[in-house]
Coordinates of N, CA and C in Angstrom, one line a residue:
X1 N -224.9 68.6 -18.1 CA -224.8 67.5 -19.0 C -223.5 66.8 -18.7
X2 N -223.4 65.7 -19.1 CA -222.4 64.8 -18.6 C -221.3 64.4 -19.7
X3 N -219.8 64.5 -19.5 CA -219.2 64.3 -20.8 C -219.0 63.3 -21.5
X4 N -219.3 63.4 -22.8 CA -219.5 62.1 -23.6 C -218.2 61.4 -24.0
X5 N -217.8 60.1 -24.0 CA -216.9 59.2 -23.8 C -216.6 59.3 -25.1
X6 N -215.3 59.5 -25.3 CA -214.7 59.3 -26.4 C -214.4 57.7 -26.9
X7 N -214.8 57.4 -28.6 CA -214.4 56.3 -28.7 C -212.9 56.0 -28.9
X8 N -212.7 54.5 -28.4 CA -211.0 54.4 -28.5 C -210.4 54.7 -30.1
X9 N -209.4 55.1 -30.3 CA -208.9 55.5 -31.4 C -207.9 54.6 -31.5
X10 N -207.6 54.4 -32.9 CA -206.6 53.5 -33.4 C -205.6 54.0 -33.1
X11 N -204.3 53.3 -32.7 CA -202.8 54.2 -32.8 C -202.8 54.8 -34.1
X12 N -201.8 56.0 -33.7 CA -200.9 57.1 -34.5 C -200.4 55.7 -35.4
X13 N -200.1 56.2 -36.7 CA -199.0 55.2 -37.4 C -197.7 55.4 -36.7
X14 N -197.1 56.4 -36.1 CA -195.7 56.5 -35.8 C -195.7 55.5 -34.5
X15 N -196.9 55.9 -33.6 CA -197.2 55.1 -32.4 C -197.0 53.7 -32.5
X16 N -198.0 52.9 -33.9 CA -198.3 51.8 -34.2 C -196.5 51.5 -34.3
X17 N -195.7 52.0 -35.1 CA -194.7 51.3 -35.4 C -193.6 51.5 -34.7
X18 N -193.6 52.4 -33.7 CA -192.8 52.5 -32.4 C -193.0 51.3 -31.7
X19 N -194.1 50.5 -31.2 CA -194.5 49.5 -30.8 C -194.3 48.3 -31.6
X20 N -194.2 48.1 -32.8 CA -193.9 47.4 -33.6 C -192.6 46.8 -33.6
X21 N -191.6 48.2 -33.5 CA -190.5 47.7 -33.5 C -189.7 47.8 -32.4
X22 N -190.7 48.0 -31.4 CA -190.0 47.2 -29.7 C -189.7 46.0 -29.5
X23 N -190.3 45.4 -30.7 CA -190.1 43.8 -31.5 C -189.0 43.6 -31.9
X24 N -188.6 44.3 -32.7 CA -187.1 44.5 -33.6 C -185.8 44.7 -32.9
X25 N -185.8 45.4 -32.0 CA -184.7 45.9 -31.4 C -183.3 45.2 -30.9
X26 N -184.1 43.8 -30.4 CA -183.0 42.7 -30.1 C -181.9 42.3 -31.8
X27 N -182.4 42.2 -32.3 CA -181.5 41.6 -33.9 C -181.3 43.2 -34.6
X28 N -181.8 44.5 -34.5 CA -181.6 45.5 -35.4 C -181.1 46.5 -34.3
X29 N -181.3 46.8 -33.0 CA -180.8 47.4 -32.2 C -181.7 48.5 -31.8
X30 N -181.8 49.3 -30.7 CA -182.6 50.4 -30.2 C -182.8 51.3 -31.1
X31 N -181.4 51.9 -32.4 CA -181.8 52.9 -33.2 C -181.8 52.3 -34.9
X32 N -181.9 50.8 -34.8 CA -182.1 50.4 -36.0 C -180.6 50.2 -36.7
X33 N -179.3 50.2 -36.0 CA -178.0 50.7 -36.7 C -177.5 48.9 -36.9
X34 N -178.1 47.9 -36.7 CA -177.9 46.6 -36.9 C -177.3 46.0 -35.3
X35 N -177.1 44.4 -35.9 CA -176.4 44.0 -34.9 C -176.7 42.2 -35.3
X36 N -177.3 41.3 -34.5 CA -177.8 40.1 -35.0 C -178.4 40.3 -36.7
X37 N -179.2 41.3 -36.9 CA -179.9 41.5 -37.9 C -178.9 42.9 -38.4
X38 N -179.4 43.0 -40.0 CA -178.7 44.1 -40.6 C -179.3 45.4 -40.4
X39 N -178.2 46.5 -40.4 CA -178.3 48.1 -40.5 C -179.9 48.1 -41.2
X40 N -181.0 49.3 -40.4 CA -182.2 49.3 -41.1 C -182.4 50.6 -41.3
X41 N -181.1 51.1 -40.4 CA -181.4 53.1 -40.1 C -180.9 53.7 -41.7
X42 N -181.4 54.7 -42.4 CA -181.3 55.4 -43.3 C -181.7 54.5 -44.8
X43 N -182.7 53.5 -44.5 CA -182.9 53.2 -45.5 C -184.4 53.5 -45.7
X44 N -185.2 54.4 -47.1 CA -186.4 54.5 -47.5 C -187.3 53.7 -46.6
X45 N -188.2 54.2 -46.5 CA -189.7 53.3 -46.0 C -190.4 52.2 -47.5
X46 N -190.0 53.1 -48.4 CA -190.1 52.4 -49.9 C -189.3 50.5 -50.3
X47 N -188.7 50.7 -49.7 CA -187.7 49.6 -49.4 C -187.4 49.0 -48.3
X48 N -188.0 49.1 -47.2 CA -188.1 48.3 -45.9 C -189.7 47.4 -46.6
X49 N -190.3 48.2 -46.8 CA -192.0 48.2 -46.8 C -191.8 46.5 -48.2
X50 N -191.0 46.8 -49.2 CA -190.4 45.6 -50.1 C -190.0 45.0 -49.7
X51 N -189.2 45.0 -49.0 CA -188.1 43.6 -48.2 C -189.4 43.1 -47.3
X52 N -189.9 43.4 -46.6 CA -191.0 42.9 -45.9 C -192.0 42.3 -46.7
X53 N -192.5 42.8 -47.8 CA -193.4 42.3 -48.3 C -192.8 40.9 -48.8
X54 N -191.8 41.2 -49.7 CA -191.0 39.9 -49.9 C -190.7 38.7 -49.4
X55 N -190.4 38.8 -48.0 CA -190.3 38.2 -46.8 C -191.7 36.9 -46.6
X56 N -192.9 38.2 -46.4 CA -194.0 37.5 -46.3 C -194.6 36.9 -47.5
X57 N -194.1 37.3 -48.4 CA -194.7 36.5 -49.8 C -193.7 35.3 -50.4
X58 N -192.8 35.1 -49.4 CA -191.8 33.6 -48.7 C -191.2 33.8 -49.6
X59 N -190.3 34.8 -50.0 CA -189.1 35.3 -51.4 C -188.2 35.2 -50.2
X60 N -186.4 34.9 -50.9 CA -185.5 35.0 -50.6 C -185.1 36.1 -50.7
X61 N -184.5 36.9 -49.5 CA -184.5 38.4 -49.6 C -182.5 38.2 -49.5
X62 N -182.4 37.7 -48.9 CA -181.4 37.3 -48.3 C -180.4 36.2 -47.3
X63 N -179.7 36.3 -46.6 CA -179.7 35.4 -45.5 C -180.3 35.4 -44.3
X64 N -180.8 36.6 -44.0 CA -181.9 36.7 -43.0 C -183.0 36.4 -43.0
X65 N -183.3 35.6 -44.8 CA -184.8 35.0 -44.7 C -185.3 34.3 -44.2
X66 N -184.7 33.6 -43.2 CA -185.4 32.0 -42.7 C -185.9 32.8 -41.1
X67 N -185.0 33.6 -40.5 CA -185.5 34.6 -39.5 C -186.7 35.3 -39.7
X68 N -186.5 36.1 -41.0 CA -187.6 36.9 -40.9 C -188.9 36.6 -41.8
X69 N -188.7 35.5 -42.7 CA -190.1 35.5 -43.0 C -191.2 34.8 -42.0
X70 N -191.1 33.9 -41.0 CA -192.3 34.2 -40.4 C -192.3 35.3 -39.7
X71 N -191.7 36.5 -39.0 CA -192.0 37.6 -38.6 C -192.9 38.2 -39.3
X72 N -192.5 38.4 -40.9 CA -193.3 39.3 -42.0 C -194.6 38.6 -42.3
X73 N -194.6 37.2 -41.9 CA -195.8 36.7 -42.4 C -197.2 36.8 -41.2
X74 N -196.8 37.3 -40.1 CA -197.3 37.3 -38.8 C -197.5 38.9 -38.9
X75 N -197.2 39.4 -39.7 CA -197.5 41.4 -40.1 C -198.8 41.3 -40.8
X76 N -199.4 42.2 -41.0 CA -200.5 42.9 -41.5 C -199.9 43.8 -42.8
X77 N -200.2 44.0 -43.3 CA -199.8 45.4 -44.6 C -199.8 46.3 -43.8
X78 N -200.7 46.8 -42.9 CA -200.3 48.1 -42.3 C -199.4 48.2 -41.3
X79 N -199.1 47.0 -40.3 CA -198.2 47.0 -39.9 C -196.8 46.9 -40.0
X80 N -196.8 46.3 -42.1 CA -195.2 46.4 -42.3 C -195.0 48.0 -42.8
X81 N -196.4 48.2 -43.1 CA -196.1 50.4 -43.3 C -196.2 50.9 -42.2
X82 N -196.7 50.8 -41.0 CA -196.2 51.3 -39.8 C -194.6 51.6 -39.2
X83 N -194.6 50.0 -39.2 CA -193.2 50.1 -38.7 C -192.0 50.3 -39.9
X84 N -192.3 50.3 -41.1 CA -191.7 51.0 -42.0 C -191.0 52.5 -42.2
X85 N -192.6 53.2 -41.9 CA -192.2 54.5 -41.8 C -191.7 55.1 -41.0
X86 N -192.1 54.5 -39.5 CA -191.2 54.5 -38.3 C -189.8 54.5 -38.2
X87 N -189.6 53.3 -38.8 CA -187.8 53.7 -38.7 C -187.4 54.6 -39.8
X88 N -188.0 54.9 -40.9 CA -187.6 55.4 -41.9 C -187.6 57.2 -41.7
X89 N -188.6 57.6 -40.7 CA -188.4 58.8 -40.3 C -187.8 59.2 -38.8
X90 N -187.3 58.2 -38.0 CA -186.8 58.4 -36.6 C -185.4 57.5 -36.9
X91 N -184.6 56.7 -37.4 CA -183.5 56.3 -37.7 C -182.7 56.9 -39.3
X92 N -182.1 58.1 -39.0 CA -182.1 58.3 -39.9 C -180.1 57.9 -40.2

């Protein structure tokens, strides 16, 4: 018998948002510790996942709003929880 082809699988969430935030890195830095953009490391996934939402629902979050709300608005909901949880459990 011949082996049967696995169907492609969706990324891991940690995967998805490792890749997500290969995006990020230039304004928040390699471990999220800031830089053009502000410090992201040691803050909740509860509160990245807000600020993003915010972002894309064209709220003033701060002075980084004009940068990042089309970023957030070019996200998916699962992709602002991807890359949410991502930094929220690997930048600590």
């Amino acid at each position: 018998m011949g082996a049967k082809a696995v169907p492609d699988q969706p990324a891991a969430p940690a995967n998805k948002g490792a890749e997500i935030y290969a995006q990020c890195v230039g304004c928040h830095g390699p471990t999220g510790g800031g830089g053009v953009g502000p410090r992201l490391a040691g803050q909740p996934a509860e509160k990245l996942i807000e600020n993003l939402q915010a972002y894309k629902a064209g709220k003033t979050v701060g002075p980084q709003t004009a940068m990042m709300a089309p970023i957030a608005q070019a996200m998916s909901d699962e992709d602002i929880e991807a890359v949410a949880h991502y930094i929220a459990e690997n930048f600590k």
